[in-house]
Coordinates of C-alpha atoms in Angstrom, one line a residue:
M1 CA 167.1 -30.6 111.1
P2 CA 165.6 -29.5 114.3
G3 CA 167.5 -26.1 114.2
G4 CA 166.4 -25.4 110.6
T5 CA 162.8 -26.4 111.2
S6 CA 162.3 -24.0 114.1
Y7 CA 163.8 -21.1 112.2
V8 CA 161.3 -21.1 109.4
P9 CA 158.1 -20.9 111.5
T10 CA 159.7 -18.0 113.4
V11 CA 160.2 -16.0 110.2
V12 CA 156.7 -16.8 109.0
W13 CA 155.3 -15.5 112.3
I14 CA 157.3 -12.3 112.0
I15 CA 156.0 -11.7 108.4
I16 CA 152.5 -12.3 109.6
A17 CA 152.9 -9.9 112.5
V18 CA 154.3 -7.2 110.2
V19 CA 151.4 -7.6 107.7
A20 CA 148.9 -7.5 110.6
L21 CA 150.5 -4.3 111.9
A22 CA 150.4 -2.8 108.5
A23 CA 146.8 -3.7 108.0
V24 CA 145.9 -2.2 111.4
Y25 CA 147.9 0.9 110.5
F26 CA 146.1 1.5 107.2
L27 CA 142.8 0.6 108.8
F28 CA 143.1 3.3 111.5
K29 CA 144.6 5.8 109.1
R30 CA 141.5 5.7 106.8
K31 CA 138.9 5.3 109.5
P32 CA 138.9 9.0 110.7
Q33 CA 138.5 10.3 107.1
T34 CA 135.1 8.5 106.6
P35 CA 133.2 10.1 109.5
E36 CA 134.9 13.4 108.9
L37 CA 133.7 13.5 105.3
V38 CA 130.3 12.3 106.3
D39 CA 130.0 14.9 109.0
E40 CA 131.1 17.6 106.6
N41 CA 128.5 16.6 104.0
Q42 CA 125.7 16.1 106.5
Q43 CA 126.5 18.9 108.9
P44 CA 128.1 21.9 107.0
K45 CA 127.5 24.2 110.0
L46 CA 130.2 22.3 111.9
E47 CA 132.8 23.2 109.3
P48 CA 134.1 26.3 111.1
A49 CA 134.9 24.2 114.2
K50 CA 137.3 21.9 112.2
P51 CA 139.5 24.1 110.1
A52 CA 142.7 23.0 111.7
K53 CA 142.9 19.4 110.3
P54 CA 146.4 18.5 109.2
A55 CA 145.2 17.1 105.9
A56 CA 145.2 19.8 103.2
K57 CA 143.1 18.0 100.7
P58 CA 140.2 17.3 103.1
T59 CA 140.2 21.0 104.0
K60 CA 139.7 21.9 100.3
A61 CA 137.0 19.3 100.1
T62 CA 135.2 20.8 103.0
A63 CA 135.6 24.4 101.7
E64 CA 133.9 23.6 98.4
P65 CA 130.7 22.2 99.8
A66 CA 130.5 25.0 102.4
P67 CA 129.6 27.8 99.9
E68 CA 126.8 25.7 98.5
P69 CA 124.8 25.6 101.6
K70 CA 125.4 29.3 102.2
T71 CA 124.4 30.1 98.7
A72 CA 121.3 28.1 99.1
A73 CA 120.5 29.9 102.3
V74 CA 121.0 33.3 100.6
E75 CA 118.8 32.3 97.7
E76 CA 116.1 30.9 100.1
A77 CA 115.9 34.2 102.0
P78 CA 114.9 36.3 99.0
S79 CA 112.6 33.6 97.8
E80 CA 110.8 33.7 101.2
E81 CA 110.7 37.5 101.4
P82 CA 109.0 38.0 98.0
A83 CA 106.5 35.3 99.0
D84 CA 105.5 37.4 102.0
E85 CA 106.1 40.9 100.6
P86 CA 104.0 41.1 97.4
P87 CA 100.7 41.2 99.3
A88 CA 102.1 44.0 101.5
D89 CA 104.1 45.8 98.8
E90 CA 101.6 45.6 96.0
P91 CA 99.0 47.9 97.6
P92 CA 101.6 50.6 98.3
A93 CA 102.8 50.2 94.7
D94 CA 99.3 50.9 93.6
E95 CA 98.9 53.9 96.0
P96 CA 101.7 55.9 94.5
S97 CA 100.3 55.2 91.1
V98 CA 97.0 56.7 92.3
D99 CA 98.7 59.6 94.1
E100 CA 101.0 60.6 91.2
P101 CA 98.2 61.6 88.9
S102 CA 96.7 63.6 91.7
V103 CA 99.9 65.5 92.1
D104 CA 100.1 66.1 88.4
E105 CA 96.5 67.3 88.4
E106 CA 97.2 69.8 91.2
A107 CA 100.4 71.0 89.4
P108 CA 98.5 73.0 86.7
A109 CA 96.4 74.6 89.5
S110 CA 99.5 75.8 91.3
P111 CA 100.9 78.3 88.7
P112 CA 98.3 80.8 89.6
P113 CA 99.6 81.4 93.1
A114 CA 97.1 82.0 96.0
P115 CA 96.8 85.5 97.5
I116 CA 99.3 86.1 100.3
S117 CA 96.5 86.9 102.7
R118 CA 92.8 86.6 102.8
R119 CA 90.1 88.5 104.7
K120 CA 86.4 88.3 105.2
K121 CA 84.2 90.6 103.1
D122 CA 83.1 93.7 104.8
V123 CA 80.6 95.6 102.7
A124 CA 79.4 97.8 105.5
G125 CA 83.0 98.9 106.3
L126 CA 83.8 99.6 102.7
R127 CA 80.6 101.7 102.3
K128 CA 81.8 103.9 105.0
G129 CA 85.1 104.5 103.1
L130 CA 83.1 105.2 99.9
K131 CA 80.8 107.6 101.7
K132 CA 81.4 110.5 99.3
V133 CA 80.6 108.2 96.3
R134 CA 77.3 107.2 97.9
E135 CA 76.3 110.7 98.9
E136 CA 73.7 112.7 97.0
G137 CA 76.3 114.3 94.7
G138 CA 78.4 111.2 94.2
L139 CA 78.3 108.5 91.5
F140 CA 75.9 106.2 93.3
G141 CA 73.8 109.0 94.8
R142 CA 73.2 110.6 91.4
L143 CA 72.3 107.3 89.8
K144 CA 70.0 106.3 92.6
A145 CA 68.2 109.7 92.3
L146 CA 67.7 109.0 88.7
F147 CA 65.6 105.9 89.4
T148 CA 63.8 107.0 92.5
G149 CA 60.1 107.2 92.1
K150 CA 60.0 105.8 88.6
K151 CA 57.7 102.9 87.9
E152 CA 58.8 102.4 84.3
I153 CA 62.0 103.2 82.4
D154 CA 62.1 104.7 78.9
P155 CA 65.2 104.6 76.6
A156 CA 65.7 108.3 77.2
I157 CA 67.0 107.6 80.7
V158 CA 70.2 106.1 79.2
E159 CA 71.3 109.6 78.1
E160 CA 71.1 110.8 81.7
M161 CA 73.0 107.7 82.9
E162 CA 75.7 108.4 80.4
E163 CA 76.2 111.9 81.6
I164 CA 76.5 110.8 85.2
L165 CA 79.0 108.1 84.3
L166 CA 81.2 110.4 82.2
T167 CA 81.3 113.1 84.9
S168 CA 82.3 110.5 87.4
D169 CA 85.5 109.6 85.6
V170 CA 84.3 106.3 84.1
G171 CA 85.5 107.4 80.7
V172 CA 83.9 107.3 77.2
K173 CA 84.8 103.8 76.2
T174 CA 83.9 102.2 79.5
T175 CA 80.6 104.2 79.7
Q176 CA 79.6 102.9 76.3
A177 CA 80.4 99.4 77.4
L178 CA 78.3 99.7 80.5
L179 CA 75.3 101.1 78.7
D180 CA 75.2 99.3 75.4
D181 CA 73.5 96.2 76.7
I182 CA 71.0 98.3 78.8
R183 CA 70.2 100.5 75.7
D184 CA 69.6 97.5 73.5
S185 CA 67.4 95.8 76.1
L186 CA 65.3 99.0 76.6
E187 CA 64.8 99.4 72.9
K188 CA 63.5 95.8 72.7
N189 CA 61.2 96.5 75.7
E190 CA 63.1 93.8 77.6
L191 CA 63.8 96.1 80.4
S192 CA 61.2 98.3 81.9
D193 CA 61.6 97.7 85.6
P194 CA 64.0 100.1 87.3
S195 CA 65.3 97.4 89.6
K196 CA 66.3 95.3 86.5
V197 CA 68.1 98.2 84.9
W198 CA 69.9 98.7 88.2
E199 CA 70.9 95.1 88.4
S200 CA 72.1 95.1 84.8
L201 CA 74.4 98.0 85.5
R202 CA 75.8 96.3 88.6
T203 CA 76.4 93.0 86.7
K204 CA 78.3 94.7 83.9
A205 CA 80.4 96.7 86.4
R206 CA 81.2 93.5 88.2
S207 CA 82.3 91.7 85.1
M208 CA 84.7 94.5 84.3
L209 CA 86.3 94.4 87.7
E210 CA 86.5 90.6 87.9
I211 CA 89.8 90.4 86.0
S212 CA 91.7 87.1 86.4
G213 CA 94.3 87.5 89.1
G214 CA 92.6 90.4 90.8
G215 CA 92.7 90.9 94.5
A216 CA 95.7 90.8 96.9
I217 CA 99.2 90.1 95.7
R218 CA 100.0 86.5 95.1
N219 CA 102.3 84.3 97.1
H220 CA 105.2 83.3 94.9
G221 CA 107.3 81.7 97.6
S222 CA 110.0 83.2 99.8
P223 CA 110.9 85.9 99.0
T224 CA 108.0 87.4 97.0
V225 CA 109.4 90.6 95.5
V226 CA 107.0 93.5 94.9
V227 CA 108.0 96.7 93.2
M228 CA 105.8 99.8 93.7
V229 CA 105.8 102.5 91.0
G230 CA 103.9 105.7 90.3
V231 CA 104.1 109.4 90.1
N232 CA 104.9 111.7 93.0
G233 CA 102.2 112.1 95.6
T234 CA 100.2 109.0 95.0
G235 CA 101.1 107.4 98.3
K236 CA 103.6 104.7 97.3
T237 CA 105.7 104.9 100.5
T238 CA 102.6 105.0 102.7
T239 CA 101.1 102.1 100.8
I240 CA 104.3 100.1 101.4
G241 CA 104.1 100.9 105.1
K242 CA 100.5 99.8 105.3
L243 CA 101.3 96.5 103.5
A244 CA 104.2 95.9 105.8
T245 CA 101.9 96.4 108.8
K246 CA 99.5 93.9 107.3
F247 CA 102.0 91.2 106.5
H248 CA 104.0 91.6 109.7
A249 CA 100.7 91.1 111.7
E250 CA 100.4 87.8 109.8
N251 CA 103.9 86.7 111.0
K252 CA 105.6 87.2 107.7
K253 CA 109.2 88.5 107.6
V254 CA 109.2 91.7 105.6
L255 CA 112.1 93.7 104.1
L256 CA 111.5 97.3 103.0
V257 CA 113.8 98.6 100.3
A258 CA 114.5 102.3 99.9
G259 CA 114.8 102.4 96.1
D260 CA 114.3 106.2 96.1
T261 CA 117.9 107.3 96.7
F262 CA 117.5 110.9 95.6
R263 CA 115.2 112.1 98.3
A264 CA 116.5 111.8 101.8
A265 CA 113.0 112.3 103.1
A266 CA 111.8 109.2 101.3
V267 CA 114.5 107.0 103.0
A268 CA 113.7 108.6 106.4
Q269 CA 110.0 108.0 105.9
L270 CA 110.5 104.3 105.0
K271 CA 112.8 103.8 108.0
A272 CA 110.1 105.3 110.2
W273 CA 107.7 102.8 108.9
G274 CA 110.2 100.0 109.5
D275 CA 110.6 101.1 113.1
R276 CA 106.9 101.4 113.6
V277 CA 106.1 98.0 112.1
G278 CA 109.1 96.2 113.4
C279 CA 110.6 95.0 110.1
D280 CA 114.0 95.3 108.3
V281 CA 114.8 98.2 106.0
H282 CA 117.5 98.2 103.3
A283 CA 118.9 101.5 102.2
G284 CA 121.9 102.6 100.2
D285 CA 123.9 105.8 100.3
E286 CA 122.2 109.0 99.3
G287 CA 122.4 109.4 95.6
A288 CA 123.4 105.7 95.0
D289 CA 122.3 103.9 91.9
P290 CA 118.8 102.7 92.7
A291 CA 119.3 99.5 90.6
S292 CA 122.4 98.6 92.7
V293 CA 120.5 99.2 96.0
V294 CA 117.6 97.0 94.8
F295 CA 120.0 94.3 93.6
D296 CA 121.8 94.1 97.0
A297 CA 118.5 94.2 98.9
I298 CA 116.9 91.2 97.0
Q299 CA 120.0 89.1 97.6
R300 CA 120.0 90.0 101.2
G301 CA 116.3 89.2 101.5
A302 CA 116.9 85.8 99.9
E303 CA 119.8 85.0 102.2
E304 CA 118.1 86.1 105.4
G305 CA 114.9 84.3 104.6
H306 CA 112.5 87.2 104.2
D307 CA 109.0 86.2 103.0
I308 CA 108.2 89.5 101.3
I309 CA 110.4 92.3 99.8
L310 CA 108.6 95.6 99.2
V311 CA 110.6 97.9 96.9
D312 CA 109.9 101.7 97.0
T313 CA 110.9 103.6 93.9
A314 CA 111.3 107.3 93.2
G315 CA 108.2 109.0 92.0
R316 CA 108.4 110.2 88.4
L317 CA 106.3 111.8 85.8
H318 CA 105.1 109.3 83.2
T319 CA 105.9 111.9 80.6
K320 CA 109.7 111.9 81.3
S321 CA 111.1 109.1 79.1
N322 CA 114.6 109.1 80.8
L323 CA 113.1 108.6 84.2
M324 CA 110.9 105.8 82.9
D325 CA 114.0 104.2 81.4
E326 CA 115.7 104.3 84.7
L327 CA 112.7 102.7 86.4
E328 CA 112.7 100.0 83.8
K329 CA 116.3 99.3 84.6
V330 CA 115.4 98.9 88.3
V331 CA 112.7 96.3 87.4
R332 CA 115.1 94.5 85.1
T333 CA 117.8 94.3 87.8
C334 CA 115.4 92.5 90.1
G335 CA 115.6 89.5 87.7
K336 CA 119.4 89.5 87.8
A337 CA 119.4 89.4 91.6
L338 CA 116.8 86.6 91.8
E339 CA 115.4 84.9 88.8
G340 CA 111.8 85.4 88.1
T341 CA 111.5 88.7 90.0
P342 CA 109.8 91.0 90.5
H343 CA 106.8 88.8 91.0
E344 CA 104.6 91.9 91.2
T345 CA 104.9 95.4 89.7
L346 CA 102.1 97.5 91.2
L347 CA 101.1 101.0 89.9
V348 CA 99.9 103.2 92.7
V349 CA 97.4 105.8 91.5
D350 CA 95.5 108.6 93.3
G351 CA 91.8 107.9 93.0
T352 CA 91.1 111.7 93.2
T353 CA 93.0 112.5 90.0
G354 CA 90.3 111.1 87.8
Q355 CA 91.2 110.7 84.1
N356 CA 94.8 111.6 84.8
A357 CA 95.0 108.3 86.7
L358 CA 93.9 106.6 83.5
Q359 CA 96.6 108.3 81.6
Q360 CA 99.2 107.2 84.1
A361 CA 98.1 103.6 83.8
Q362 CA 98.5 103.9 80.0
E363 CA 102.1 105.3 80.2
F364 CA 103.4 103.1 82.9
G365 CA 101.8 100.1 81.3
S366 CA 103.6 100.8 78.0
T367 CA 107.0 100.7 79.7
L368 CA 106.6 98.1 82.4
E369 CA 104.7 94.9 82.7
L370 CA 102.2 95.9 85.4
T371 CA 100.6 93.1 87.4
G372 CA 98.2 95.2 89.4
I373 CA 96.8 98.6 90.5
V374 CA 96.6 100.1 93.9
L375 CA 94.0 102.9 94.0
T376 CA 94.5 105.2 96.9
K377 CA 92.4 108.0 98.5
L378 CA 89.1 106.7 97.2
D379 CA 87.6 108.1 100.4
G380 CA 88.4 111.6 99.2
T381 CA 86.4 111.6 96.0
A382 CA 82.7 111.5 95.1
K383 CA 83.5 110.1 91.6
G384 CA 85.4 106.8 91.9
G385 CA 84.5 105.7 88.4
V386 CA 88.2 105.6 87.3
I387 CA 88.6 102.2 88.8
L388 CA 86.1 100.9 86.2
A389 CA 88.0 102.6 83.4
I390 CA 91.4 101.3 84.4
A391 CA 90.2 97.7 84.7
D392 CA 88.2 97.9 81.5
E393 CA 90.6 99.7 79.2
H394 CA 93.9 98.3 80.4
G395 CA 92.9 94.9 81.7
V396 CA 95.1 95.4 84.8
P397 CA 93.7 93.9 87.9
V398 CA 93.1 96.0 91.0
R399 CA 95.0 94.6 94.0
Y400 CA 94.2 97.1 96.8
I401 CA 92.1 100.2 97.4
G402 CA 92.8 102.8 100.0
V403 CA 89.7 104.3 101.8
G404 CA 91.3 105.9 104.9
E405 CA 94.4 106.8 106.8
R406 CA 94.6 103.7 108.9
A407 CA 96.7 100.7 107.9
Q408 CA 93.6 98.5 107.9
D409 CA 92.0 101.0 105.5
L410 CA 94.1 99.6 102.7
R411 CA 91.8 96.8 101.7
D412 CA 92.3 93.8 99.5
F413 CA 90.2 94.4 96.4
D414 CA 87.2 92.2 95.9
A415 CA 85.0 92.9 92.9
D416 CA 81.8 91.6 94.4
E417 CA 82.4 93.5 97.6
F418 CA 83.2 96.7 95.8
V419 CA 80.2 96.7 93.5
E420 CA 78.0 95.9 96.4
A421 CA 79.4 98.8 98.4
M422 CA 79.5 101.3 95.6
F423 CA 76.3 100.5 93.7
G424 CA 74.3 99.2 96.6
G425 CA 72.6 95.8 97.2
A426 CA 69.1 94.5 96.9
D427 CA 67.8 97.0 99.5
D428 CA 69.2 100.0 97.6
S429 CA 67.8 98.8 94.2
A430 CA 64.4 98.3 95.8
Q431 CA 64.5 101.9 97.2
A432 CA 65.6 103.2 93.9
A433 CA 62.6 101.6 92.2

């Protein structure tokens, strides 16, 4: 039938159209995914520009590959840096290894601290201060007269040398030590030339005075604490003032401590030095406990950045045990205020007191750990031999010697300079011969 025949083709065409549309729909639906995936795999850097795609799964797919390129980039950066850095880093790595031993090698040398200050030798100036020792009636003058005009020396001359040394406060033990070698050499006919005997005496004297650690006080960092001890009248406070003058001139910040709280005059004298020099002074109330005053002063010095703290103490007789115990307490208190202090405990002795100065060194040394001697007023004696006795018998280094009233007359001790000034040099030995 014509009506039925026309119906069938129409239905067929409709079905074909529907299938075609469906095919087109699926074709277009899948087509954007392909380039998107290709772009994501090939160009991961464009990933941040396409985070808003509606499809959730493709987003996950793009997020997973993204860390891989970033991780690769991070790994590549270190791999490139080590490739360039080893040549530059390896030499510095070797340099510290070379420097570290040098630091270790210097460390052992640092425990013996260097002197706080140094000065040039001045033999001529020291000879002026030792004028009385070098005069005709002094130690040097008498020894020189003994050799003058002699062409040869016989062993009997040793007896005369011994008398001169003993009467010049050298002491029995030290005199024997000085002359033993000379006596033996003379008996063996090894010494007959006066100039050689003279040189032998000077060499032995120098070896006695060249005690390890001798010379000016050492720099132990800031603050360096120095306690001055001694009997009345030796010049402790004056010595402190002269040291303060010296250190202040070297741009060091100095604190003076009035540890003698029993004499108002001692505190006033120290304050006068402080005003004259231009440095700080720490003093407690009159009659206060000296140990407490020193304790507070050291803490103050550490807090205020002082370079040197010079502690004055009350003069006391070395025969009074109770006073020596009190002095020991003061020294012990220093360590409580600042660990490792005092760095120096100096005994001030009067060079004009002769053998009494030797006895003071013995008594103070038995109570305190003395680190040095200050020998004052050497310009006022013709003897001066006690300096040899103290160094030889007690092994305490000489730090300073006083040869005048001026601040600069307190001189850093130098064994070579002192022996040259006291016993003369080559010219004097030649004249003696």
